[in-house]
PDB file of C-alpha atoms in Angstrom:
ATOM      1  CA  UNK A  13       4.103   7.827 -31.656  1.00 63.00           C
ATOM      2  CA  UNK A  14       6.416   7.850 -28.705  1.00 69.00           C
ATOM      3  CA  UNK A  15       3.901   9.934 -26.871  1.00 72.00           C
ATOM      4  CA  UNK A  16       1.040   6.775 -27.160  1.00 73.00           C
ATOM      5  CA  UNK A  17       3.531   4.238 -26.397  1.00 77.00           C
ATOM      6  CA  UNK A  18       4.487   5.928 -23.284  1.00 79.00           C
ATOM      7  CA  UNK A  19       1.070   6.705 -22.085  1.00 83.00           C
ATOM      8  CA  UNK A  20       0.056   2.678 -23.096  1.00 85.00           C
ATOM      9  CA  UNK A  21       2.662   1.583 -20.623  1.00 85.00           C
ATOM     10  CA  UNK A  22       1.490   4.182 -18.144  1.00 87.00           C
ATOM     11  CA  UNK A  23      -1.743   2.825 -18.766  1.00 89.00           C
ATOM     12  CA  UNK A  24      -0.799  -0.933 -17.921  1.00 86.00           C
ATOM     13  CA  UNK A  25       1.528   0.136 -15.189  1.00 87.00           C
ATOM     14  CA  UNK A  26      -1.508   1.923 -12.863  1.00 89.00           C
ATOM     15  CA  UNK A  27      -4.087  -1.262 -13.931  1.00 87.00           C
ATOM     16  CA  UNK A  28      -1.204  -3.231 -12.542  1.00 83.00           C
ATOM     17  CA  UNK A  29      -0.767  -1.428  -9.580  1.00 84.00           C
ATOM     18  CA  UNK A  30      -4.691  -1.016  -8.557  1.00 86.00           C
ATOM     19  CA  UNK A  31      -5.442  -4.304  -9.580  1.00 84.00           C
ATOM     20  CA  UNK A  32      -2.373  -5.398  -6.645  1.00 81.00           C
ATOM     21  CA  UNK A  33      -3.923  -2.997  -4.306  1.00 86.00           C
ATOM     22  CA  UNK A  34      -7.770  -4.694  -4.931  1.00 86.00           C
ATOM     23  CA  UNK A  35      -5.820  -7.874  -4.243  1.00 84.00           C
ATOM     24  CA  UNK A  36      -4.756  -6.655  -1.221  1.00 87.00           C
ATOM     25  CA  UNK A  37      -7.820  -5.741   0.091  1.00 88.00           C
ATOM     26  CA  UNK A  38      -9.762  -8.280  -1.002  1.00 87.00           C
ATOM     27  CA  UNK A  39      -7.043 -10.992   0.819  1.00 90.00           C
ATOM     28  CA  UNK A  40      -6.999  -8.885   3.609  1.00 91.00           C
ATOM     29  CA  UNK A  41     -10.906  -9.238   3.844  1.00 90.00           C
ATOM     30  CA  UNK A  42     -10.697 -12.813   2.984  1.00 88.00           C
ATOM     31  CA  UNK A  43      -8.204 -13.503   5.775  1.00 90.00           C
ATOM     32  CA  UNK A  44     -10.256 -12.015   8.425  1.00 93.00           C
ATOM     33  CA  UNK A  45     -13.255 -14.047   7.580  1.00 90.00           C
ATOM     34  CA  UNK A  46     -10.995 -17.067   6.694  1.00 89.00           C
ATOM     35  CA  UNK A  47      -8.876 -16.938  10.601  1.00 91.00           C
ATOM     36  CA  UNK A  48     -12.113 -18.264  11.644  1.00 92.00           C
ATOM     37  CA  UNK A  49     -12.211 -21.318  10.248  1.00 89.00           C
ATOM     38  CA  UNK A  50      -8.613 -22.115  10.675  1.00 88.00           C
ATOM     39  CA  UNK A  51      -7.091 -20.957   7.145  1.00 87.00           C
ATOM     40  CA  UNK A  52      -5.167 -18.114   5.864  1.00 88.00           C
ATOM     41  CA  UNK A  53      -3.521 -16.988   3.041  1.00 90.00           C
ATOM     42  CA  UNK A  54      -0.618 -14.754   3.213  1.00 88.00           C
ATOM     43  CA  UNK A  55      -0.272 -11.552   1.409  1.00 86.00           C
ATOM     44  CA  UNK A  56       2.601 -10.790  -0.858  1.00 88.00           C
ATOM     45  CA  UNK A  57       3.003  -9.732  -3.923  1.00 85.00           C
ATOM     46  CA  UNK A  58       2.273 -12.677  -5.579  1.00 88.00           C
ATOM     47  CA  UNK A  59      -0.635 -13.618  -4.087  1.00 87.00           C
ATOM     48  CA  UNK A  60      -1.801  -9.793  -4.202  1.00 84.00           C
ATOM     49  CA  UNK A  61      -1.463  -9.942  -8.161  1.00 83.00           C
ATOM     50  CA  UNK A  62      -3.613 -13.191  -8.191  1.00 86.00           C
ATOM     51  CA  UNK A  63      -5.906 -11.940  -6.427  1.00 85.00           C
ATOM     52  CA  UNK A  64      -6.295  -8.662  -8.373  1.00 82.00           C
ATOM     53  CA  UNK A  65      -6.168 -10.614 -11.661  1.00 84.00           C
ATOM     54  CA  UNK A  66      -8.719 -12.582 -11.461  1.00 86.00           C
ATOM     55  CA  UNK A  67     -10.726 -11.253  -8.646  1.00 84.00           C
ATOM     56  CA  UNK A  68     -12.918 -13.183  -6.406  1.00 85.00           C
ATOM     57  CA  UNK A  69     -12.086 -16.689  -8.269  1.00 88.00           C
ATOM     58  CA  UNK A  70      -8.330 -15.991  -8.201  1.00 88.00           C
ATOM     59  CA  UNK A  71      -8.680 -15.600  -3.516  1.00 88.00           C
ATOM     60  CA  UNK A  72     -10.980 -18.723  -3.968  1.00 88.00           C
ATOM     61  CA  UNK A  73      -7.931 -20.448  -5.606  1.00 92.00           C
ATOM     62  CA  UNK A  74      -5.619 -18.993  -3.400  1.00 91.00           C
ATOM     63  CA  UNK A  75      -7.490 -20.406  -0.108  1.00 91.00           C
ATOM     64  CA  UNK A  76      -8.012 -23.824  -2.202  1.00 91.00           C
ATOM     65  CA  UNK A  77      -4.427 -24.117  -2.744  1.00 92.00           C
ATOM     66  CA  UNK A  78      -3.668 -23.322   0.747  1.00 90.00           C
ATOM     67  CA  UNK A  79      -6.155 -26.294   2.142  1.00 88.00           C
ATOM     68  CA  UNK A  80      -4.016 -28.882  -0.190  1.00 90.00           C
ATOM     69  CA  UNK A  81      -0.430 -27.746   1.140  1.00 83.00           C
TER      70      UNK A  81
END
């Protein structure tokens, strides 16, 4: 039983960590298309999870909330 539990919080650990990296990219890739029309967004960790959460909607929000600030 200790065994699963482990290897479940392995499991959400690594999902974490690619999904931050996907963020990552993805803002990166966002931000180079995005410097052309005058808006960025900058990448931290915060912004990297959003971004690999919830994908392509969550670096929409992300450039959305930076227009309004």
């Amino acid at each position: 039983i200790i065994i699963i539990f482990n290897f479940k919080i392995i499991k959400v650990t690594l999902k974490i960590l690619i999904n931050g990296i996907s963020g990552v990219v993805l803002l990166y890739i966002a931000n180079l298309i995005g410097v052309n029309f005058g808006i960025t967004v900058g990448i931290n960790i915060v912004t990297a999870l959003i971004a690999g959460i919830l994908g392509i909607p969550g670096v929409i929000a992300l450039f959305i909330f930076q227009l309004f600030i």
